[in-house]
XYZ file of C-alpha atoms in Angstrom:
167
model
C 0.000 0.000 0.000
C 2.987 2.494 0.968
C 4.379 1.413 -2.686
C 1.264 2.481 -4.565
C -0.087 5.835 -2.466
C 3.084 7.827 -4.498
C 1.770 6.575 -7.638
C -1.383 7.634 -6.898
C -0.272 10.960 -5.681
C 1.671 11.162 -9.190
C -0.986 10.033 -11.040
C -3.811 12.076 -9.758
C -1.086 15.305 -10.064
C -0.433 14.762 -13.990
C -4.262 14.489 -14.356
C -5.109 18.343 -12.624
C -1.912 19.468 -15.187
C -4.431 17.934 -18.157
C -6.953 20.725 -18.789
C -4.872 23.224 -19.833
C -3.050 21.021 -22.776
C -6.922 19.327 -23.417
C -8.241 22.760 -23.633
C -5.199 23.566 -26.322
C -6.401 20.491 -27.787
C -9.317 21.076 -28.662
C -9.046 24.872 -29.726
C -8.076 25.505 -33.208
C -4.648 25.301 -34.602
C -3.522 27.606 -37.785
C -4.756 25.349 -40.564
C -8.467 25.358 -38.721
C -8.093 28.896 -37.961
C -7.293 29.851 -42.115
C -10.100 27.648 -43.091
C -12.611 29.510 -40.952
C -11.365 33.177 -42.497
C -11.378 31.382 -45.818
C -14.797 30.042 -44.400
C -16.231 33.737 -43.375
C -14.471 35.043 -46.491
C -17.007 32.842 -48.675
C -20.305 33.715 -46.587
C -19.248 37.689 -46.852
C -18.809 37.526 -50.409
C -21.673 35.469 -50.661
C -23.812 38.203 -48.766
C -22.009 40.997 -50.842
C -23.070 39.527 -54.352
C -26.743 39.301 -52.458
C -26.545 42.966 -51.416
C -25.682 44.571 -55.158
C -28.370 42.193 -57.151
C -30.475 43.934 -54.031
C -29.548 46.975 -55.249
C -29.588 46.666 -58.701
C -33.306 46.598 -58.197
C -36.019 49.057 -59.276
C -38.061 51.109 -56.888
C -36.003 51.079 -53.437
C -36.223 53.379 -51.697
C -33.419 56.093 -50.649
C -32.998 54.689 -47.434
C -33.001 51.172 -48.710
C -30.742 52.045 -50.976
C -28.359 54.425 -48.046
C -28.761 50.785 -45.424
C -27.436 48.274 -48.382
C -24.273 50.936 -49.291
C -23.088 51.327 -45.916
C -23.600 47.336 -45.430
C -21.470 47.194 -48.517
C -18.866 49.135 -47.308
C -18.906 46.990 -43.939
C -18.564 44.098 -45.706
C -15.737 44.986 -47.668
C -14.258 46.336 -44.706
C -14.225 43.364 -42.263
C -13.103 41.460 -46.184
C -9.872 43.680 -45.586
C -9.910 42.908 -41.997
C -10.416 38.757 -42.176
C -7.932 38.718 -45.063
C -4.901 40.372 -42.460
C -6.053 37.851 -39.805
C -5.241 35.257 -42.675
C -2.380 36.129 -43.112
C -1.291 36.489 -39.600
C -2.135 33.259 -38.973
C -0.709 31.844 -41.800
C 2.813 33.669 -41.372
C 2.998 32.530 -38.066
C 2.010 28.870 -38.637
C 4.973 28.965 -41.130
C 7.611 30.540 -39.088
C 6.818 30.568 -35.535
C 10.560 29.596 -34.469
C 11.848 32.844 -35.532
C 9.235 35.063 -33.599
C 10.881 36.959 -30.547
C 8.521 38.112 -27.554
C 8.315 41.416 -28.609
C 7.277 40.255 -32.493
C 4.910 37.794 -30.803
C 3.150 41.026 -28.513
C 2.702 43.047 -31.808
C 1.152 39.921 -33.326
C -1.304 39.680 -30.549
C -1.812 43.297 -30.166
C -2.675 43.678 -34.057
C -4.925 41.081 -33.474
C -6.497 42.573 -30.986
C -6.960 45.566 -32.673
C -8.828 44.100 -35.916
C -11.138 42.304 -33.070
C -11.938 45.673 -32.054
C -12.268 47.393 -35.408
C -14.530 44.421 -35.967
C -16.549 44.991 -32.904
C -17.267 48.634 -33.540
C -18.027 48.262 -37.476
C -20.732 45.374 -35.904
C -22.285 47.992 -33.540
C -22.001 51.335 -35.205
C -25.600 51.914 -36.146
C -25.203 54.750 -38.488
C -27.089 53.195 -41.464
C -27.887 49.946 -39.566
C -30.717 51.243 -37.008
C -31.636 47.778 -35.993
C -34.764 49.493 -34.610
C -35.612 50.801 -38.216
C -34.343 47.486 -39.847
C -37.356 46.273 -38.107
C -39.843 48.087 -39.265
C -39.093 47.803 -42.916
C -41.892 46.709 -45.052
C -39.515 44.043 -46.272
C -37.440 42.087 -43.969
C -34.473 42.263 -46.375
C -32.730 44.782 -44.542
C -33.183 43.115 -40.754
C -32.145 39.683 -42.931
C -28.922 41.045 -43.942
C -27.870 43.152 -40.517
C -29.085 39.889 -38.496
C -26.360 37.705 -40.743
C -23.808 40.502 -40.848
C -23.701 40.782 -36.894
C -24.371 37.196 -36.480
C -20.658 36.502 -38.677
C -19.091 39.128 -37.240
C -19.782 37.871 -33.698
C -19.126 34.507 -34.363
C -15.658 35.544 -36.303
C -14.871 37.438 -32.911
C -15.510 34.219 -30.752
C -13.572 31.931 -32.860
C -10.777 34.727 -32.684
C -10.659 34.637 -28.657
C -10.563 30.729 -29.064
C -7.803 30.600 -30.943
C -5.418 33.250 -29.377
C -3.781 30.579 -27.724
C -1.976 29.858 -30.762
C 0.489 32.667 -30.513
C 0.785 31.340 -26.367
């Protein structure tokens, strides 16, 4: 029994130092994290191409036409945005034994910054009154702010997820 008590002290020690790694685990690594801007990429340009045959349309009216501009610009905007996070990533993945700490902190703080850029192009309402959205006689333009924010959001989550990366 004396024999067996230190390797269940050992044992049960090794399994509380387990979360952490299972947690790294089982957030993304760089090749996950480029499909999913690749991934957001696709829906945005998807949504964009949906926005200008929106447009392209007869009889809208000026602030129809005003809410689907400025969600235009947005979406070429967080485009710009997802494609630098891309490439972050990507650069990284490829050469992460030649980052110092201070290259690593201006990775993370650029990061940070699109995150935020991101999170004030989702909530400036200028155009995108969700209260007016509503209202519209057709629900196109609540539609297309409800996916926008609802990608944006979700881009935002997946980005805290997978900070560890540069960890």
């Amino acid at each position: 029994m004396k024999h067996i008590l230190p390797v269940l002290a050992i044992l049960a020690f090794s399994l509380f130092c387990l979360p952490p790694e299972a947690q790294a685990q089982n957030a993304p690594n760089i090749k996950e994290s480029i499909n999913t801007f690749m991934h957001y990429f696709n829906e945005t340009v998807v949504q964009s191409l949906q926005v200008q045959e929106i447009l392209k349309e007869e009889g809208l009216s000026d602030a129809d036409t005003l809410f689907f501009f400025d969600l235009t610009s947005r979406l070429d905007k967080t485009l710009g945005f997802v494609m630098n996070l891309r490439d972050l990533y990507f650069l990284y993945g490829k050469t992460t034994y030649c980052f110092t700490k201070d290259e690593r902190k201006y990775i993370l703080d650029r990061i940070d910054n699109i995150s935020g850029a991101l999170k004030t192009i989702a909530e400036n309402t200028y155009f995108l009154d969700a209260s007016d959205a509503q209202e519209a006689p057709d629900k196109r333009r609540a539609e297309n702010m409800t996916r926008f924010k609802d990608r944006v959001d979700r881009l935002r989550a997946f980005i805290e997820t997978s900070l560890h990366i540069f960890r």
